[in-house]
Short mmCIF file of C-alpha atoms and ligand atoms in Angstrom, two decimals:
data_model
loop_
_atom_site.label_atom_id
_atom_site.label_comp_id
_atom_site.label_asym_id
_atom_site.label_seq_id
_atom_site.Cartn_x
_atom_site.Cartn_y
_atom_site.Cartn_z
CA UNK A 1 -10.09 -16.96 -25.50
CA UNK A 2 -6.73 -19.23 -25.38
CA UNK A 3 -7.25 -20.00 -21.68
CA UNK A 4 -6.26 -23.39 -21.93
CA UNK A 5 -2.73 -22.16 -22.97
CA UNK A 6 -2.06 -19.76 -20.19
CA UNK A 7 -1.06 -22.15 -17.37
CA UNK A 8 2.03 -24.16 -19.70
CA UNK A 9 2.93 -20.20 -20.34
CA UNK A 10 3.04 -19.27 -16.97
CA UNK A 11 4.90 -22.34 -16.15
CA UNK A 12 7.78 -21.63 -18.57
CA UNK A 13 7.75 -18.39 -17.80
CA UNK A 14 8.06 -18.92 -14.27
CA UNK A 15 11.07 -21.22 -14.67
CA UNK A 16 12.91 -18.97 -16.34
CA UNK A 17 12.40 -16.20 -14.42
CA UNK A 18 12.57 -17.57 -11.26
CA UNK A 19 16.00 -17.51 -10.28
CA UNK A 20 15.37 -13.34 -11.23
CA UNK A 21 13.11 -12.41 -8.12
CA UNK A 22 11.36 -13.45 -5.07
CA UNK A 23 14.62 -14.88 -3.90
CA UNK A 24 14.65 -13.58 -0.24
CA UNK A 25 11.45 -12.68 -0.17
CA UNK A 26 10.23 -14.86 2.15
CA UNK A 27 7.88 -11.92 3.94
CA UNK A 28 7.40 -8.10 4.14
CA UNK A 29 6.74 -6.25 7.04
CA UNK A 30 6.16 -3.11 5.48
CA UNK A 31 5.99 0.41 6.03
CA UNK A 32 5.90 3.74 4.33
CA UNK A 33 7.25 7.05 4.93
CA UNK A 34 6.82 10.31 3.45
CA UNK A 35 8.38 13.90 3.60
CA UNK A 36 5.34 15.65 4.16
CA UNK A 37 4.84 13.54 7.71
CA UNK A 38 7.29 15.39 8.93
CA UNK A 39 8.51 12.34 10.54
CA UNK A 40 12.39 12.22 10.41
CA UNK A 41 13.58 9.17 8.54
CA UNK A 42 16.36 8.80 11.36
CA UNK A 43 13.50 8.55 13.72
CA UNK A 44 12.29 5.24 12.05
CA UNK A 45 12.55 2.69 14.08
CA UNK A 46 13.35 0.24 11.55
CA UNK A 47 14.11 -3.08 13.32
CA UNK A 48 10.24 -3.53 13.17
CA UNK A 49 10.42 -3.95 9.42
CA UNK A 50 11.82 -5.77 6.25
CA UNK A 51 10.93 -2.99 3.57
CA UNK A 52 10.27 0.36 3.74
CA UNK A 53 8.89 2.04 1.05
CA UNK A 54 10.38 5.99 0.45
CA UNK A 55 7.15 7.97 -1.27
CA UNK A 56 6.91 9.46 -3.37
CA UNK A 57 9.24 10.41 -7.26
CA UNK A 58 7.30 11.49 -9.68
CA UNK A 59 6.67 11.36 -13.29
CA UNK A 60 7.70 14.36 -15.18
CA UNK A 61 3.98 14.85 -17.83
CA UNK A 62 6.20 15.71 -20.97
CA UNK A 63 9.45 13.65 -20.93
CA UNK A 64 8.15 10.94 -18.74
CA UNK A 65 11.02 10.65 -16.83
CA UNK A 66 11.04 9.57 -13.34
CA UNK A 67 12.64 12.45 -11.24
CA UNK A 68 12.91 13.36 -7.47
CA UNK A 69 11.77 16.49 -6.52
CA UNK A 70 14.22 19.09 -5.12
CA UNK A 71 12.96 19.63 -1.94
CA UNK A 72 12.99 15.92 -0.97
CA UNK A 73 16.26 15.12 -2.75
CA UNK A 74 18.75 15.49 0.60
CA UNK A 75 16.29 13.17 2.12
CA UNK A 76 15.66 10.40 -0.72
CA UNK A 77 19.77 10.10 -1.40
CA UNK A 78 20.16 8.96 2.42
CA UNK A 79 17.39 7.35 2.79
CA UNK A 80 18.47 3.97 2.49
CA UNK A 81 22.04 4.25 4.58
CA UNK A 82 19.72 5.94 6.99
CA UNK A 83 17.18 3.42 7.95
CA UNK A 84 20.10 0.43 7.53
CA UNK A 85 21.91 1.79 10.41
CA UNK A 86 19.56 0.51 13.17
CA UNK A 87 18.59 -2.47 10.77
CA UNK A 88 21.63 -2.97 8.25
CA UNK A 89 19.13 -6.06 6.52
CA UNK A 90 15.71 -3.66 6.06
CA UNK A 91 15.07 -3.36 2.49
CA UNK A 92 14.33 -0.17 0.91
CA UNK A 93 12.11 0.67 -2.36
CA UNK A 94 11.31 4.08 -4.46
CA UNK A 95 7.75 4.61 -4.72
CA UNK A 96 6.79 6.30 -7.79
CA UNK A 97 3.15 8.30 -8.03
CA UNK A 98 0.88 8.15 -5.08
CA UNK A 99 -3.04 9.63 -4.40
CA UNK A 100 -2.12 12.54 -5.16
CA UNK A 101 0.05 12.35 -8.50
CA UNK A 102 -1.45 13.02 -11.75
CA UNK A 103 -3.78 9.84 -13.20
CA UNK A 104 -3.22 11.29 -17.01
CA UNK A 105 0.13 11.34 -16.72
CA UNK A 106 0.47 7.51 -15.85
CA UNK A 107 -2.25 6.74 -18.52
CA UNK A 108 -0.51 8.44 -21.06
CA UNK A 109 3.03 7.54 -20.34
CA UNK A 110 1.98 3.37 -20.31
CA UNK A 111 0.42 4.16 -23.74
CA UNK A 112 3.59 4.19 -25.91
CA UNK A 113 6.44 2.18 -25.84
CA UNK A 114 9.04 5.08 -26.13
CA UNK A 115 7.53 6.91 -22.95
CA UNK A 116 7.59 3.36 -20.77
CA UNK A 117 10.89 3.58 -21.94
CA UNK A 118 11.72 6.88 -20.47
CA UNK A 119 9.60 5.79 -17.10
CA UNK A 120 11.41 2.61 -17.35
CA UNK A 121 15.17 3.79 -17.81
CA UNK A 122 14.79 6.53 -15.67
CA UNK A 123 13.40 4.92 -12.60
CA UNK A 124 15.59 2.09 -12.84
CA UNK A 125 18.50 4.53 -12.88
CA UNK A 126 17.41 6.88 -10.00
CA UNK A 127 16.79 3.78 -7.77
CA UNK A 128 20.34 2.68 -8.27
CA UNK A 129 21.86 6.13 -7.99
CA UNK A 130 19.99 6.79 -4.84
CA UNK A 131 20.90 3.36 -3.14
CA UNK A 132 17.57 2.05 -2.98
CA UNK A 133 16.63 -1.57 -3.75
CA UNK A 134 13.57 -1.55 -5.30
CA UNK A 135 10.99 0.34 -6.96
CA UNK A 136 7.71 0.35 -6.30
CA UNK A 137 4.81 2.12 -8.36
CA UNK A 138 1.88 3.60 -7.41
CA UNK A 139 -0.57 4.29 -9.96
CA UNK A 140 -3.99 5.10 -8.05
CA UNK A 141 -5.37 3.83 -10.58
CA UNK A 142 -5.60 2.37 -14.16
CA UNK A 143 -8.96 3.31 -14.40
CA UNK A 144 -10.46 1.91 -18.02
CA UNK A 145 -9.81 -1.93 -19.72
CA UNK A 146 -6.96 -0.46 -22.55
CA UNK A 147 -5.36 1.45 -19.18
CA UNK A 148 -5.06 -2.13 -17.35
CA UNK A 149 -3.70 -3.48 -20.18
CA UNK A 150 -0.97 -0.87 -20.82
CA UNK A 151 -0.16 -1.19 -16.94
CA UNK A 152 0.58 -5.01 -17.67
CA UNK A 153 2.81 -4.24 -20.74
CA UNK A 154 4.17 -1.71 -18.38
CA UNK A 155 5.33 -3.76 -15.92
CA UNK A 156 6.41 -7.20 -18.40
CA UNK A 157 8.52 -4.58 -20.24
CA UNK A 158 9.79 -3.20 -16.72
CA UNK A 159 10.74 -6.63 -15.42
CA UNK A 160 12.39 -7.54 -18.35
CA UNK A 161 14.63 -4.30 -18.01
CA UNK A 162 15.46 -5.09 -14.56
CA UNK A 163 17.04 -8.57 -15.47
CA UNK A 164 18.81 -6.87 -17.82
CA UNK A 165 20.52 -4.34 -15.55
CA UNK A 166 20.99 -6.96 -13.12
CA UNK A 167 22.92 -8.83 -15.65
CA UNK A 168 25.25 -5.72 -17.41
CA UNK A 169 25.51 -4.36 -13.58
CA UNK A 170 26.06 -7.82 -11.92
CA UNK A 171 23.90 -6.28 -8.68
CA UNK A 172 20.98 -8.29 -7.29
CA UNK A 173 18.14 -7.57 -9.45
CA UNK A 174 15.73 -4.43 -8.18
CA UNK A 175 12.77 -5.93 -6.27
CA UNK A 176 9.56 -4.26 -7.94
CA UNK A 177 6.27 -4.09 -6.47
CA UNK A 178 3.37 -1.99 -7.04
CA UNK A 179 0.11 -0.19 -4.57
CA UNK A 180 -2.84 -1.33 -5.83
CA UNK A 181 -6.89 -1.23 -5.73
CA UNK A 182 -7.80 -3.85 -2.64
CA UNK A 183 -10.15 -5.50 -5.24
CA UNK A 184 -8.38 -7.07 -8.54
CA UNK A 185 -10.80 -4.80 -10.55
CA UNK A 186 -11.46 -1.26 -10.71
CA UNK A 187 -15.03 -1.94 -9.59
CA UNK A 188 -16.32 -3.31 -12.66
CA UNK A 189 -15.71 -6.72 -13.93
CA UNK A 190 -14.61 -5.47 -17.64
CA UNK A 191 -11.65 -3.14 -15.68
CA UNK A 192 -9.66 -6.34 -14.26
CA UNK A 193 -6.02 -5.48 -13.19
CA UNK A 194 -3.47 -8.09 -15.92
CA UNK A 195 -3.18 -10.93 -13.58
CA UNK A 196 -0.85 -12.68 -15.68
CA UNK A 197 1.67 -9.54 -16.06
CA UNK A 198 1.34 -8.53 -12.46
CA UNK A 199 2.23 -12.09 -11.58
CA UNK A 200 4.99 -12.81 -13.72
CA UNK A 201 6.73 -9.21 -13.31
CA UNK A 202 6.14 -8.36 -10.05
CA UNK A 203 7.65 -9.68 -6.90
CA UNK A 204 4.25 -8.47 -4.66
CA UNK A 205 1.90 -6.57 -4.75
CA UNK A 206 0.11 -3.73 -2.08
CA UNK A 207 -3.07 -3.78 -1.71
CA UNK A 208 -4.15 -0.73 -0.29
CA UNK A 209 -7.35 -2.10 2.26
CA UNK A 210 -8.30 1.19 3.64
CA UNK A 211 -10.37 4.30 2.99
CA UNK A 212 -13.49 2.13 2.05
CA UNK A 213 -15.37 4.76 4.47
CA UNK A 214 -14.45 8.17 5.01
CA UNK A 215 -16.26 11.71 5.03
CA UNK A 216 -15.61 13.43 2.12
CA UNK A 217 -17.04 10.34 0.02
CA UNK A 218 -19.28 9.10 2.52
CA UNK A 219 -19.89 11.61 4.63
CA UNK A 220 -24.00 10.94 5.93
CA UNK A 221 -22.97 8.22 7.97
CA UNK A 222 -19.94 7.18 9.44
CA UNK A 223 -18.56 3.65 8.68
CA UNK A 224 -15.33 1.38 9.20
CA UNK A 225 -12.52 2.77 6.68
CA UNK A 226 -10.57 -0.14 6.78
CA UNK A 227 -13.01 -2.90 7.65
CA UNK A 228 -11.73 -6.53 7.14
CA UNK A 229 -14.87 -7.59 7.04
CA UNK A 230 -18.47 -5.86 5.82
CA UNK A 231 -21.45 -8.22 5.53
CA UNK A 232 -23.21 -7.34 2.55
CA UNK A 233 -21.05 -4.50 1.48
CA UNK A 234 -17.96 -4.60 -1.21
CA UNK A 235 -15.72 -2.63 0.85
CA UNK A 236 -13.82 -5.05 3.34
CA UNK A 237 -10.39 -5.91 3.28
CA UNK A 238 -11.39 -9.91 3.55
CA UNK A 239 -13.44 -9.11 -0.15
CA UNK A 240 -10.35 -7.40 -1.67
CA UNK A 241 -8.22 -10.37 -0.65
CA UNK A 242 -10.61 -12.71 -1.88
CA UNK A 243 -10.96 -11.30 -5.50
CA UNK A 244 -7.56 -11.12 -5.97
CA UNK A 245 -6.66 -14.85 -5.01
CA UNK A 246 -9.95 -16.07 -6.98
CA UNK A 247 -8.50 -13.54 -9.74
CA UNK A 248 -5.58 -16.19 -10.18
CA UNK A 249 -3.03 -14.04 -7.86
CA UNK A 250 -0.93 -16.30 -5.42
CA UNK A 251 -1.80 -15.34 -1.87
CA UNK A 252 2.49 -15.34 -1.78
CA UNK A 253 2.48 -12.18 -3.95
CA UNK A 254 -0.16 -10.40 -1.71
CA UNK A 255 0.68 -7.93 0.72
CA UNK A 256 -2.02 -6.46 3.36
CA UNK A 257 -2.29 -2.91 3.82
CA UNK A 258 -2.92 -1.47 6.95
CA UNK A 259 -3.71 2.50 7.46
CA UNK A 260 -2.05 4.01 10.74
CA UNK A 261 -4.77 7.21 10.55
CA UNK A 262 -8.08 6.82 10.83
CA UNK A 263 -10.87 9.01 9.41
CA UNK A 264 -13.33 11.42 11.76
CA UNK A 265 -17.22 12.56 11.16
CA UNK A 266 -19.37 14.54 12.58
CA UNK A 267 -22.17 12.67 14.81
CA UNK A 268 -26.13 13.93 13.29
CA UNK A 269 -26.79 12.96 17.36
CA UNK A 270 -24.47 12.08 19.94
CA UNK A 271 -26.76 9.04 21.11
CA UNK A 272 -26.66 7.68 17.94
CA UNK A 273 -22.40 6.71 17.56
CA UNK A 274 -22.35 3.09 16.34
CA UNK A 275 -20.99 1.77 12.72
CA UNK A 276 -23.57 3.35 10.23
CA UNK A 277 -24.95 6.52 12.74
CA UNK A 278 -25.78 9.28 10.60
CA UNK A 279 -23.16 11.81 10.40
CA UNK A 280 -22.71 14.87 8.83
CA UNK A 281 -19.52 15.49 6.84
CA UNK A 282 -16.10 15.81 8.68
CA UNK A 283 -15.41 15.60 12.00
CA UNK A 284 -12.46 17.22 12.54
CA UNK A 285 -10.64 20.14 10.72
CA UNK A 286 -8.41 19.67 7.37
CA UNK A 287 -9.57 16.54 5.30
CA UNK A 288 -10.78 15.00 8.21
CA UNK A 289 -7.98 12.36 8.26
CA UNK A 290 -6.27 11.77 11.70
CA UNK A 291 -2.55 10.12 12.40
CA UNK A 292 -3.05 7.00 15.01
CA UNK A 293 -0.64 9.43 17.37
CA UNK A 294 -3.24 11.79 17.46
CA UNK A 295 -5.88 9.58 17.54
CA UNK A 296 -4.55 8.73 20.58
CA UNK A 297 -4.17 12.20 22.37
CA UNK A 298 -7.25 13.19 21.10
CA UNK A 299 -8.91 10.14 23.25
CA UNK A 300 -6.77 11.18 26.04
CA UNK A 301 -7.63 14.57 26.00
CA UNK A 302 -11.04 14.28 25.19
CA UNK A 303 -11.94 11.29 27.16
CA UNK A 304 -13.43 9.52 24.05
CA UNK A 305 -15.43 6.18 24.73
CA UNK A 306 -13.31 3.21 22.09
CA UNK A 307 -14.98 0.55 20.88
CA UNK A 308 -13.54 -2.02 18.81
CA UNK A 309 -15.57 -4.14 16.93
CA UNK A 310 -14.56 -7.62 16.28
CA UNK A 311 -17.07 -8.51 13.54
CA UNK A 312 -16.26 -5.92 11.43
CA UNK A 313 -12.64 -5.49 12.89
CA UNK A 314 -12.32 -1.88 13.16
CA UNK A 315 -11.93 0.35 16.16
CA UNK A 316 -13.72 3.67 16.86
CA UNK A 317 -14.12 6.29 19.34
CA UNK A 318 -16.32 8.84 19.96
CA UNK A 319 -16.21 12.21 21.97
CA UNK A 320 -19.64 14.72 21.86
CA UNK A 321 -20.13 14.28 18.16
CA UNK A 322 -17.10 13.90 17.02
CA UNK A 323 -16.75 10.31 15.40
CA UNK A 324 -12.93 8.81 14.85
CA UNK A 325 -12.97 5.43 12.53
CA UNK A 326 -9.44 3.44 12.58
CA UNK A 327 -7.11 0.81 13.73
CA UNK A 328 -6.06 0.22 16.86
CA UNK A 329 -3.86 -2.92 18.54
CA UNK A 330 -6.80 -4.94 18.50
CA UNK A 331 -7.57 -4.78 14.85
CA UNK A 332 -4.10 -4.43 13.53
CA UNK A 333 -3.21 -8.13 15.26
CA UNK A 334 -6.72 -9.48 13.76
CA UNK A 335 -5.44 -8.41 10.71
CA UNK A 336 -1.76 -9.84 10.08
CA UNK A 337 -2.59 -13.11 11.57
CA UNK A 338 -5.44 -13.06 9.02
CA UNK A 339 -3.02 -12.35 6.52
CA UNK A 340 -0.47 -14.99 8.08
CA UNK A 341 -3.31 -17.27 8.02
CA UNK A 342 -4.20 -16.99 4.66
CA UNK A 343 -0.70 -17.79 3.53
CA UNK A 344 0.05 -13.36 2.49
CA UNK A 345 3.40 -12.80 2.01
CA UNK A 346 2.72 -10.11 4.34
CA UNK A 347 1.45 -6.71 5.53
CA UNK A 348 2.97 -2.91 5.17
CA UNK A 349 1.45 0.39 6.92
CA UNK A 350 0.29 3.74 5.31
CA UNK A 351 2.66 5.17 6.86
CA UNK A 352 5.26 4.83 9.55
CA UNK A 353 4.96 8.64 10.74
CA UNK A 354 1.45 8.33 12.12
CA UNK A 355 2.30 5.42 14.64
CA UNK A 356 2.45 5.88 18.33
CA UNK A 357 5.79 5.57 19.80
CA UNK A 358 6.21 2.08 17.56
CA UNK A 359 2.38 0.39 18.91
CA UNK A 360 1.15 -0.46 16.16
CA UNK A 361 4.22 -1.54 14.28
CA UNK A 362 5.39 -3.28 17.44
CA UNK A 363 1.69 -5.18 17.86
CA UNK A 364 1.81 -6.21 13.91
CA UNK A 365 5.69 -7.12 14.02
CA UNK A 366 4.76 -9.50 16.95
CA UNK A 367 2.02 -11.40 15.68
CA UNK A 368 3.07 -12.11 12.57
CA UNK A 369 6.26 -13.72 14.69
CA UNK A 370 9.20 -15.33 13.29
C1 LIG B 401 12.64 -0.26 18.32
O1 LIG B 401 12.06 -1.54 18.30
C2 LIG B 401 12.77 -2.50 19.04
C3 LIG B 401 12.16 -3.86 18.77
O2 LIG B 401 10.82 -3.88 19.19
C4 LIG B 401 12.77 -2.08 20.49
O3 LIG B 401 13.51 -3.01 21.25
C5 LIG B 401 13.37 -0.70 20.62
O4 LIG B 401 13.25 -0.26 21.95
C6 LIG B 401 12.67 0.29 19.71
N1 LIG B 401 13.38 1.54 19.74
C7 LIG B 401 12.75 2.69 19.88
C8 LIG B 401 13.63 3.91 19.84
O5 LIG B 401 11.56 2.80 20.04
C1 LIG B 402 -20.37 -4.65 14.97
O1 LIG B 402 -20.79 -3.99 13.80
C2 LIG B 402 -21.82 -4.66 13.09
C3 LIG B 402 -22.03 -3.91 11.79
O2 LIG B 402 -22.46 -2.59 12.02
C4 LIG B 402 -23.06 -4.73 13.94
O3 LIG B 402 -24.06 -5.43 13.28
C5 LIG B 402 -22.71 -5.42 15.25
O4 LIG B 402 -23.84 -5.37 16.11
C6 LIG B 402 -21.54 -4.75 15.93
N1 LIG B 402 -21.14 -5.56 17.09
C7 LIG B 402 -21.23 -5.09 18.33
C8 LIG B 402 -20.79 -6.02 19.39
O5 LIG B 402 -21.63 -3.98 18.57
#
């Protein structure tokens, strides 16, 4: 292995890329929206962050072209103009994929050059015809060793078209950023995300610190979904972090996610409602995923006991048997001034639509301060 050679690489690389991206990005305060919140983008209140992230395009499976789907077209192509009028400086970037896009699709489109070129081309062009500022890609996830190391020619191949454009256009470069697994492998230690690519093509990256717990994977007990810390367990926001730094990631490039829902179960006995209680599958109806807004009624409404646990950092209430794991003030602030303190570039929020009337974002906005 030519180890020893990597860091004069990286160094040359750097310097000649530098002047290309992370200019400006001195921290995000993210957040992202999505159509199917039905949360009107003009509703954003967008002077509580620096990015928002627009999800999702897609990726067409035969021409591997990055496209927009009809129905959200009206709302992508004003998306940007949009959110700048209460905050003309908040940065806006395409996200591309998403949960619940198709995993093949990525796979088999970062397995031949002429198909990253489609992805590539296209998405570059969409994000500039649709005024956005960035792209950001969300492959949940590369899943095998020769699909991590497609993703990094992927995204060296990506970068290097940006400059490009950036050059032949003379516009500020695209920012590009990608939503990735909390740990810096996909949870073996031969499936290790491309440090080295990630590092030198992207300006950040997402990782997505939530839904370590939630019923319809863990459903016999309920547990923190987005614990920052887990004593003897993988799943902890603290662990992802961790990895990726001892990985060789600068803690500059990492961005902490923080989920605005929370997850609900179903109580085996109402006595029994800690972390951990036995529980039996979902708590509530649909997927058993809950918006922090409704979270919030439902506590009101049902006069739910909250708890927030400062070891694990996670909140939770509980109502009968009904079980609610999630994020509240308390362990949103723990959170970004972990991240500040850990020297993240910053934090974003799964997603924007679920917050109640601008708590969360308001709470996270204010301890990170200036
Ligand atoms: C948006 O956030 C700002 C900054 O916290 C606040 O002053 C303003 O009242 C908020 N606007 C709305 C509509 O919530
Ligand atoms: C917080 O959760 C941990 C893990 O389940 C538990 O050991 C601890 O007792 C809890 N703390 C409090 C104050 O309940």
């Amino acid at each position: 292995m030519a180890i020893n050679i990597i860091p004069l690489f990286f160094s040359i690389f750097l310097v000649s890329f530098q002047p290309y991206f992370s200019v400006g990005q001195t921290v995000v305060k993210g957040g992202y929206w999505f159509p199917g919140s039905g949360f009107a983008v003009s509703d954003i209140n967008s002077t509580l962050f620096t990015h928002l992230f627009c999800a999702f395009a897609d990726v067409n499976s035969q021409t591997y072209q990055v496209t927009i789907s009809s129905s959200n077209q009206a709302q992508f192509q004003t998306f940007t103009k949009t959110v700048q009028q209460k905050n003309p400086s908040v940065k806006t970037l395409l996200s591309i994929g998403g949960g619940g896009s198709n995993v093949n699709t990525f796979a088999s489109m970062a397995s031949q050059s002429s198909s990253r070129k489609s992805f590539i081309d296209s998405s570059i062009k969409l994000a500039r015809s649709n005024n956005f500022l960035g792209l950001d890609l969300d492959w949940e996830y590369p899943s095998d060793s020769t699909q991590m190391n497609n993703f990094g020619t992927l995204l060296t191949e990506w970068r290097a078209a940006v400059v490009t454009e950036a050059k032949s256009s003379g516009k500020t470069p695209l920012m590009l950023s990608a939503a990735v697994l909390y740990l810096s492998y996909y949870y073996s230690s031969s499936v290790t995300y491309p440090i080295q690519a990630i590092s030198n093509s992207l300006d950040w990256i997402n990782l997505m610190a939530y839904d370590f717990y939630g019923p319809g994977w863990s459903p016999s007990s309920t547990g923190p979904p987005a614990a920052l810390y887990n004593s003897g367990n993988l799943e902890s926001g603290d662990n992802g972090v961790r990895s990726w730094i001892q990985a060789g990631m600068s803690a500059k490039k990492l961005v902490l996610g923080l989920p605005f829902y929370g997850w609900s179960w179903r109580l085996t006995n109402s006595n029994n409602n800690g972390l951990f209680a036995p529980a039996n599958g979902q708590g509530l109806a649909g997927d058993g995923s809950i918006g922090y807004n409704q979270i919030k009624q439902y506590i009101t409404q049902n006069r739910a006991t909250k708890v927030f646990n400062v070891t694990v950092v996670t909140d939770y209430c509980y109502s009968g048997t009904t079980w609610i794991g999630y994020d509240d003030t308390q362990s949103i602030s723990t959170k970004v001034a972990y991240a500040k303190g850990k020297g993240l570039l910053g934090y974003f929020a799964w997603h924007v639509g679920a917050d109640d009337n601008w708590a969360l974002s308001s709470k996270a906005l204010q301890t990170w301060g200036a």
